[in-house]
Every structure is written in structure tokens, then in C-alpha cells.
PDB file of C-alpha atoms in Angstrom:
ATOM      1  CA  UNK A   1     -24.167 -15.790  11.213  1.00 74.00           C
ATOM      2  CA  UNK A   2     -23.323 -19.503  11.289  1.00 84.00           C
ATOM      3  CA  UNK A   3     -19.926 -20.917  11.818  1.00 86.00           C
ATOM      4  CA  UNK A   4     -19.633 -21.824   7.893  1.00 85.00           C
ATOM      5  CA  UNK A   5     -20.276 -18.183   6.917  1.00 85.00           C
ATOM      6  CA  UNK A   6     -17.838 -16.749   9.772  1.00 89.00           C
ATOM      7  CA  UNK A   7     -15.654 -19.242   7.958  1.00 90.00           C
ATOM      8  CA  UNK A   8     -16.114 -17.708   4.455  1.00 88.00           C
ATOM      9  CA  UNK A   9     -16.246 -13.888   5.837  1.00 88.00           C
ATOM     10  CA  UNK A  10     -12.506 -14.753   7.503  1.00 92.00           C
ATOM     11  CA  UNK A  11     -11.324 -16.513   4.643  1.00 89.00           C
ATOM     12  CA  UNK A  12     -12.822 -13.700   2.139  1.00 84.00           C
ATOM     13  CA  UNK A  13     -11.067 -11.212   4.382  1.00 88.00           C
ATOM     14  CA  UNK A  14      -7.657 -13.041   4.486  1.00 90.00           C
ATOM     15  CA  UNK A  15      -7.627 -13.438   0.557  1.00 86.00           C
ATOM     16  CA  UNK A  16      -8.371  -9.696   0.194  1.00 81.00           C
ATOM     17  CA  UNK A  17      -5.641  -8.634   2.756  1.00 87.00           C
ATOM     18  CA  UNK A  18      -3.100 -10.570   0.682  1.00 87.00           C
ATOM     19  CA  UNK A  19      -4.131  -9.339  -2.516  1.00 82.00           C
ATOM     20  CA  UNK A  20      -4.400  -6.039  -1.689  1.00 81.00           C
ATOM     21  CA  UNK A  21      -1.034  -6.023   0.532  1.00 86.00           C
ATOM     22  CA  UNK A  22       1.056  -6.657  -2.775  1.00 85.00           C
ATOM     23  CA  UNK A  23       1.654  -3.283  -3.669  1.00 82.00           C
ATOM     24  CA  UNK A  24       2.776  -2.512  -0.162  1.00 88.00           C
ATOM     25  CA  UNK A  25       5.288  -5.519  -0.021  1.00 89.00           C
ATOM     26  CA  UNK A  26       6.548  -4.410  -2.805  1.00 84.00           C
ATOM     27  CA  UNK A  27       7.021  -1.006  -1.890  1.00 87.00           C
ATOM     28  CA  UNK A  28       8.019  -2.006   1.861  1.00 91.00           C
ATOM     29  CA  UNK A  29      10.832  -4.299  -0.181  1.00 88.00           C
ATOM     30  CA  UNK A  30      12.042  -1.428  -1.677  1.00 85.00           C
ATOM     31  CA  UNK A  31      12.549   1.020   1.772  1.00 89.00           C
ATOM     32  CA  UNK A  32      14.624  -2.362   3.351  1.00 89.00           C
ATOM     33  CA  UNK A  33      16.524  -2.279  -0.229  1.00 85.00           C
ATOM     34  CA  UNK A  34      16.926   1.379   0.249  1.00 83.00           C
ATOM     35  CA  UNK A  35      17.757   1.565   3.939  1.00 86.00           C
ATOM     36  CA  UNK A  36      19.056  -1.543   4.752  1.00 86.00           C
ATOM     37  CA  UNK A  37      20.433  -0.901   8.762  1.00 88.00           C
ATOM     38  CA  UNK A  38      16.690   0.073   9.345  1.00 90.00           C
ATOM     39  CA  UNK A  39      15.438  -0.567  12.885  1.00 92.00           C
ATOM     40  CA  UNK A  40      12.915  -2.599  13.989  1.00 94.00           C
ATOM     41  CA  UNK A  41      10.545   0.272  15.237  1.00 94.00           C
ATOM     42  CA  UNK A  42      11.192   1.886  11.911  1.00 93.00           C
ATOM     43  CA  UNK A  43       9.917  -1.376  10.521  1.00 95.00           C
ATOM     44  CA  UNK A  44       6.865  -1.715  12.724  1.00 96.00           C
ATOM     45  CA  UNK A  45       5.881   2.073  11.463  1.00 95.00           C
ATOM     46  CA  UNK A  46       6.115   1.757   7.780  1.00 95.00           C
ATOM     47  CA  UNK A  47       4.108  -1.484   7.984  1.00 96.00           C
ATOM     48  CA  UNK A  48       1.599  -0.013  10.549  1.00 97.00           C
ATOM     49  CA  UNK A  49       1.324   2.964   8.381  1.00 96.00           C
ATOM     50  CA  UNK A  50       0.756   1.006   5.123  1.00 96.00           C
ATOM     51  CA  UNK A  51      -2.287  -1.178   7.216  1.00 96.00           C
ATOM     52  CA  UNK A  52      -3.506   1.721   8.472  1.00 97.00           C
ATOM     53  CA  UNK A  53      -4.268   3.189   4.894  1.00 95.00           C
ATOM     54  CA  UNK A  54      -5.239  -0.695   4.044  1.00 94.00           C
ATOM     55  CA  UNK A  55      -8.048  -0.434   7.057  1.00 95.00           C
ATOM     56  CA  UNK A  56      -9.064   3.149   5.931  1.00 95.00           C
ATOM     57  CA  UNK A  57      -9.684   2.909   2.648  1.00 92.00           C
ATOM     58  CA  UNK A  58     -12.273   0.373   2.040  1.00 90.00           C
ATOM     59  CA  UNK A  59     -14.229   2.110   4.812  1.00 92.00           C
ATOM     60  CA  UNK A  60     -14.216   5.088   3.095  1.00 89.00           C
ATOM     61  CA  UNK A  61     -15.262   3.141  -0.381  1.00 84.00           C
ATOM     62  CA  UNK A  62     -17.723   1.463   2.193  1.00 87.00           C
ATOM     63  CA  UNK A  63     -19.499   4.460   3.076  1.00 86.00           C
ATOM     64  CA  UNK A  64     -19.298   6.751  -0.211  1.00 81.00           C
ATOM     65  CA  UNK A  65     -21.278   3.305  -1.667  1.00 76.00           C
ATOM     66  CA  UNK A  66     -23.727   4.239   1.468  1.00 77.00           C
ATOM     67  CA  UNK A  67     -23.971   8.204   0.723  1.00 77.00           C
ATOM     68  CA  UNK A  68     -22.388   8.954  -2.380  1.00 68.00           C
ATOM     69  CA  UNK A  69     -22.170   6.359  -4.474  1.00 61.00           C
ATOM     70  CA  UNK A  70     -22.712   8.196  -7.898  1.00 62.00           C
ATOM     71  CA  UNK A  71     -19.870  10.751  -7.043  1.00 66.00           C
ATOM     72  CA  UNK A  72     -17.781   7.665  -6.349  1.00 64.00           C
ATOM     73  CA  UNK A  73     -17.988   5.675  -8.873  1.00 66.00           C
ATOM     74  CA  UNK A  74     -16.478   9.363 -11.001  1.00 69.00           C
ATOM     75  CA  UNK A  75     -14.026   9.579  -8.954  1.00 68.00           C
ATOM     76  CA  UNK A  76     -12.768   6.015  -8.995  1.00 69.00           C
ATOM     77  CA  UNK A  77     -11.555   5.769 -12.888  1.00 74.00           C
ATOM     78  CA  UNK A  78      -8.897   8.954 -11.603  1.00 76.00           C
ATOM     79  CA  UNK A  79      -7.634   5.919  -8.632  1.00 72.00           C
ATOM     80  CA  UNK A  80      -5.132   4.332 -11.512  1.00 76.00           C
ATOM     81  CA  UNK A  81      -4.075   7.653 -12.390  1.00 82.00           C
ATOM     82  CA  UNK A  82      -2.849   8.718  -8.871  1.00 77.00           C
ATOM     83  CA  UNK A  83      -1.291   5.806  -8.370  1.00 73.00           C
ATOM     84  CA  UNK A  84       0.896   6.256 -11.106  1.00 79.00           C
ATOM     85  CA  UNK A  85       1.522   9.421 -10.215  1.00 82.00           C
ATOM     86  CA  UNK A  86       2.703   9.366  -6.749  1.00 78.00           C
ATOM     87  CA  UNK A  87       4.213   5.822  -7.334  1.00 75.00           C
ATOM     88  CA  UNK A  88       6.222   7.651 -10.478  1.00 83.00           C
ATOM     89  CA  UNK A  89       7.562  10.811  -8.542  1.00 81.00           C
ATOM     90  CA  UNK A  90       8.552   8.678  -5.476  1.00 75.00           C
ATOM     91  CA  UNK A  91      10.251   6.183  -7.559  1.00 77.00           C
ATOM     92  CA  UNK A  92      11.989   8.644  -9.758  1.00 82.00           C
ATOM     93  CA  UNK A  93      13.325  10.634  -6.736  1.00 76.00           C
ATOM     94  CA  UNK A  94      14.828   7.333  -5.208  1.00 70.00           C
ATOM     95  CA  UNK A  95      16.156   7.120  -8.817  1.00 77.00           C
ATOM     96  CA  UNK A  96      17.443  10.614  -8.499  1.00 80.00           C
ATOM     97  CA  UNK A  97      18.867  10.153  -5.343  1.00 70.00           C
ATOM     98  CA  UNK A  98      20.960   7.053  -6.490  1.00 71.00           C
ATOM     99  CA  UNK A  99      22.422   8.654  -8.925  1.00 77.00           C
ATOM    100  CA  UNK A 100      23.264  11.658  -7.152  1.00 72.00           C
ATOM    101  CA  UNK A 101      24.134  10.401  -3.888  1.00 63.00           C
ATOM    102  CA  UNK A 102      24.853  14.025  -1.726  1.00 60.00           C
ATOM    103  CA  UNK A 103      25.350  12.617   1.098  1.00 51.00           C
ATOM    104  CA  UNK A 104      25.695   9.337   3.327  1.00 47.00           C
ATOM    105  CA  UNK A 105      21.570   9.975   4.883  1.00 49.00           C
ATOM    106  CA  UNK A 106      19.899   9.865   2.069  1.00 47.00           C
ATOM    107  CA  UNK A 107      18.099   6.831   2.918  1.00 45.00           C
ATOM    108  CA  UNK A 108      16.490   8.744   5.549  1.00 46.00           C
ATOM    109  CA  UNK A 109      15.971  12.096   3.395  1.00 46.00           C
ATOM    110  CA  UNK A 110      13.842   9.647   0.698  1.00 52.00           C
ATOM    111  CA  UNK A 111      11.874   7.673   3.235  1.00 74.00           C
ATOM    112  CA  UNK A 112      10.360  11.131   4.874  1.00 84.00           C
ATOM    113  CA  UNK A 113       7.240  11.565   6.338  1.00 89.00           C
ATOM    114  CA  UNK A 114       5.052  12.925   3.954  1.00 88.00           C
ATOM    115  CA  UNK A 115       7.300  10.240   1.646  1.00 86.00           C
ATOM    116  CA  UNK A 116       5.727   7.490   3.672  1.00 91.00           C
ATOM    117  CA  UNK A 117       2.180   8.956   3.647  1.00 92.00           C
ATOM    118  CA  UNK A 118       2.465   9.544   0.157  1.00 88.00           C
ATOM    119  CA  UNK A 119       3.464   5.981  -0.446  1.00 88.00           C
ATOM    120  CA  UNK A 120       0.584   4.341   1.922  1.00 90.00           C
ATOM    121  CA  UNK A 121      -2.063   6.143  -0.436  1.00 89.00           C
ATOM    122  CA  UNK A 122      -0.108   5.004  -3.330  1.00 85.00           C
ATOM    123  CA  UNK A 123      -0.383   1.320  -2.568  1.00 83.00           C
ATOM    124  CA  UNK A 124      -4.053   1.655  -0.881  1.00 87.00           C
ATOM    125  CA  UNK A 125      -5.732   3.857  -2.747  1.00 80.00           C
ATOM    126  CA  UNK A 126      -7.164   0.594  -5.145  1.00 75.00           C
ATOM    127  CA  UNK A 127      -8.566  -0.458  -1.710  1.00 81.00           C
ATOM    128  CA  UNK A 128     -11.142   2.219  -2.177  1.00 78.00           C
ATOM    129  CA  UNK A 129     -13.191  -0.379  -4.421  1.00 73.00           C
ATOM    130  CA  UNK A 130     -13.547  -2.603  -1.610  1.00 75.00           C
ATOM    131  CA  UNK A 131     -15.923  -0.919  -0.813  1.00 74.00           C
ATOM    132  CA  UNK A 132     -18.062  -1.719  -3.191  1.00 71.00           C
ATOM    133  CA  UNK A 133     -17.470  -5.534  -2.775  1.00 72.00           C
ATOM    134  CA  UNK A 134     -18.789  -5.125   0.695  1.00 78.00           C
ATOM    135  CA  UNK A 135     -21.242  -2.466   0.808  1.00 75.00           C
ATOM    136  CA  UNK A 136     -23.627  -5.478   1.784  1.00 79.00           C
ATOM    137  CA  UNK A 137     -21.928  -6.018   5.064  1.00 86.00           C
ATOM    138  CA  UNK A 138     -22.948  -3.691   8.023  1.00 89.00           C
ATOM    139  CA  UNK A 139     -20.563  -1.339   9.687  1.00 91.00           C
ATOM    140  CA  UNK A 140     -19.337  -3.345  12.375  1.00 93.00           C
ATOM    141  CA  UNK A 141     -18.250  -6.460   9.139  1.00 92.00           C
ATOM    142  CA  UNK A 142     -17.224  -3.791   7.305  1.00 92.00           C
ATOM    143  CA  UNK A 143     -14.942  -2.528   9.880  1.00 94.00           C
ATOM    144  CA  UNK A 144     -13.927  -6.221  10.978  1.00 94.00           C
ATOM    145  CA  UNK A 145     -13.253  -6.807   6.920  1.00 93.00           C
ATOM    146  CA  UNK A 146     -10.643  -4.056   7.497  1.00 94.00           C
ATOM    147  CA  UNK A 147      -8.891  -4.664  10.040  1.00 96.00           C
ATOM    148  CA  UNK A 148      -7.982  -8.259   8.928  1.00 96.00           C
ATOM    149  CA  UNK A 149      -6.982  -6.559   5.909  1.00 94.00           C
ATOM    150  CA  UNK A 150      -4.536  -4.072   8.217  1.00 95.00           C
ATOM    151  CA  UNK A 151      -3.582  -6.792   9.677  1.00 97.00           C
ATOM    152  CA  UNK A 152      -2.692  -9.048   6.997  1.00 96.00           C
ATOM    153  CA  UNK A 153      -0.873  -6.218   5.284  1.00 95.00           C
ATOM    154  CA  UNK A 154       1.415  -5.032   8.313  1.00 97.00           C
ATOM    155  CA  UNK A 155       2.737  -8.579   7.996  1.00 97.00           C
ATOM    156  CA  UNK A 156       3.237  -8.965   4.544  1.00 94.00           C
ATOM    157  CA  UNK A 157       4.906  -5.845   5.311  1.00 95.00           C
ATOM    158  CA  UNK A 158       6.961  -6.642   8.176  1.00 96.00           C
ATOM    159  CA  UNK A 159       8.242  -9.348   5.542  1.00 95.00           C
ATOM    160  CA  UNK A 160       9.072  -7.595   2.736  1.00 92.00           C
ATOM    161  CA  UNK A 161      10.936  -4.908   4.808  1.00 94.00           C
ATOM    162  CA  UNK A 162      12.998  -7.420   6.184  1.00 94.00           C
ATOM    163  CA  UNK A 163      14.090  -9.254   2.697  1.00 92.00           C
ATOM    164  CA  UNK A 164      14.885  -5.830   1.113  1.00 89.00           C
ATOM    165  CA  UNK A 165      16.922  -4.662   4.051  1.00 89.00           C
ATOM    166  CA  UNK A 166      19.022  -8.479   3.674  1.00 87.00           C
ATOM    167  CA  UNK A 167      19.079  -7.726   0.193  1.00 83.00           C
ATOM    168  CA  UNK A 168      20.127  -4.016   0.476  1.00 71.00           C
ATOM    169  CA  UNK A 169      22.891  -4.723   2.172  1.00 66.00           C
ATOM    170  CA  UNK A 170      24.097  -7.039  -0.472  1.00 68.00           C
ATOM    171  CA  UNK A 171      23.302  -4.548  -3.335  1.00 64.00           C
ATOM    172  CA  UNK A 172      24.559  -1.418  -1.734  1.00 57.00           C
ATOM    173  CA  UNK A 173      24.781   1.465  -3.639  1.00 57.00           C
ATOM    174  CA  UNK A 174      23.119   0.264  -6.561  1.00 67.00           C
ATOM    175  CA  UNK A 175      19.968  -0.608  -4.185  1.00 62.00           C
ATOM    176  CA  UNK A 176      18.139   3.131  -4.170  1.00 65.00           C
ATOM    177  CA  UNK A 177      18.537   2.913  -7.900  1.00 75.00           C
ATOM    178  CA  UNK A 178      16.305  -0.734  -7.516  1.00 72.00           C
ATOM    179  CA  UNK A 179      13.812   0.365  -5.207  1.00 69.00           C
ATOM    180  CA  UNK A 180      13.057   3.462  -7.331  1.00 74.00           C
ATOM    181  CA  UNK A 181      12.421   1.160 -10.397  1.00 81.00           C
ATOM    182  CA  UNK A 182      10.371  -1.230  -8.369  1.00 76.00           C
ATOM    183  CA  UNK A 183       8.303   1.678  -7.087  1.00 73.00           C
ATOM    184  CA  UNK A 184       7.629   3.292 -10.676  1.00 82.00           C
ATOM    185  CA  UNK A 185       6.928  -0.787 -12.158  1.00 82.00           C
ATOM    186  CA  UNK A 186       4.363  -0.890  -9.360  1.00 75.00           C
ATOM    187  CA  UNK A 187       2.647   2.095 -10.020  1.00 77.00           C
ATOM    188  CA  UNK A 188       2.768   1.053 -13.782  1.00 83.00           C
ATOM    189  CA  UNK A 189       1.418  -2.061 -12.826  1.00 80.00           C
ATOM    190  CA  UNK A 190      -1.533  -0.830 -10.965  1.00 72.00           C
ATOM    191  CA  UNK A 191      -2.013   1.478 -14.103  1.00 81.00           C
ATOM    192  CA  UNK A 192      -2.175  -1.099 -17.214  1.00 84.00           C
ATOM    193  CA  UNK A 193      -3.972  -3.406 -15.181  1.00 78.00           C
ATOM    194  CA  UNK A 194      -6.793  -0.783 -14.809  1.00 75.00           C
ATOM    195  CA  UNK A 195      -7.476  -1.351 -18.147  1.00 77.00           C
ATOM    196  CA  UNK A 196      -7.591  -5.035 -18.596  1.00 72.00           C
TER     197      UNK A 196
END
């Protein structure tokens, strides 16, 4: 590979970690808006969970396109769907939750684990098509492809936490009820747009 296609590949990779990151700064905005005296190794988990599911999923897309690429492409008109639906129930139990306040750790009740695994699928699961785009590339591109993606998200991440958290503690009690709505608008989002 010359230096002018490294140059592309990097680039290519960059502009795909920021697009697909959005969902998951949105969604990492939301947990600082919902928790907002989160610490910084909580931080550095959310966003390495969220890149983690960023790296993983186009190397899954990557090799169903190598092995099972008809039973793929079937599968990946149900991606919008899940999103909506985990994006949905997450948001509407942060909705829940702020109106219903039981008790002063909530924050940490709605940001569980299997909260925070749901919500890295959520956001990465349109990542799966990425696969697609690069089913050209051998393994070890592929691979490199997602880890700048990973990394590009935990940052993006790592940003977004720390603006909702600022923001969160300006909003207060009204900011579960905000993340919950940004959470369902996302998963809305991801849904409409899957048919434009």
C-alpha cells in the first residue's frame, strides 16, 4: 500500500468512527446528564464499552459478508428494529425513573450492567453494515478499520460524558427525564432513517 492510500484508509477510518460514534455521544451525553458526580473510571468504562461494541461489530458484519453473507443481509433489515427497541425501553425506564424518583441512587440503578451492554448494542448494532463497506479489505485492515473506529468513539465518548455530567448538574432533577427522551429520539432516529 502506498503512502496516499494509507492516507485514504486512515482518513476513511476516521470519518467512519465519527459517524458511527454519534449514537454513542448521544447516549454517553445522556448517562453524564443522568449521573452527573460520575467518576472518571466510570467514564473511561462506558466509553470503552461503547468502542468495544464499535470495534466488534463491523468485524462481525466483516466476516458474515465472508461466510454468510445471504443470512446477513436477512438479518440486517431487523438492525433498525432492535435499535428502537432497546433504545425505547432504556429511554422509557430513565423516563420512569424521573418521574418516580424512589430513591437518591437511581442514577446508578438505571446505568446497570446489563443497562450499559444493552445500550453499546443499541448504538453499534448499525455498525454491523460496515462490514459490508469493507469486506474488500483483509483481516488484519479490517481489524485496523476497527479499532480506529473504537478509538474514535471512546473519545467522542469521553466528550459527551463529560458535557452531560456539566449539564446534569445544572438540570438536576429534571435531567433523567432528558436523557430518557434523548435515548428514545435516538433510537427513533436510527429507525426513520432506515427508511430514507
Amino acid at each position: 500500500m502506498s503512502f496516499g492510500e494509507w492516507l485514504i484508509f486512515i482518513l476513511n477510518s476516521l470519518a467512519f468512527g465519527v459517524g458511527l460514534a454519534m449514537d454513542a455521544f448521544s447516549v454517553s451525553l445522556a448517562n453524564g446528564l443522568n449521573d452527573p458526580k460520575m467518576s472518571r473510571k466510570r467514564e473511561c468504562v462506558i466509553a470503552g464499552t461503547y468502542a468495544f461494541f464499535q470495534i466488534v461489530m463491523p468485524l462481525i458484519g466483516w466476516f458474515c459478508v465472508h461466510t454468510a453473507a445471504q443470512k446477513f443481509k436477512a438479518f440486517s433489515r431487523f438492525i433498525p428494529w432492535i435499535a428502537l427497541l432497546l433504545l425505547c425501553y432504556i429511554g422509557g425506564k430513565m423516563l420512569w425513573e424521573g418521574f418516580h424518583p424512589e430513591d437518591e441512587n437511581s442514577a446508578e440503578k438505571v446505568l446497570s450492567v446489563a443497562t450499559l451492554l444493552t445500550q453499546g448494542v443499541a448504538t453499534s448494532i448499525d455498525a454491523l453494515s460496515v462490514g459490508f463497506t469493507i469486506e474488500k479489505l483483509t483481516f488484519p485492515f479490517a481489524l485496523t478499520e476497527s479499532l480506529i473506529i473504537g478509538l474514535v468513539t471512546f473519545a467522542i465518548c469521553m466528550v459527551g460524558l463529560s458535557i452531560g455530567k456539566k449539564f446534569g448538574v445544572k438540570l438536576a432533577g429534571k435531567a433523567t427525564v432528558l436523557g430518557g427522551i434523548i435515548l428514545i429520539a435516538i433510537g427513533l432516529e436510527i429507525f426513520i432513517k432506515s427508511f430514507l
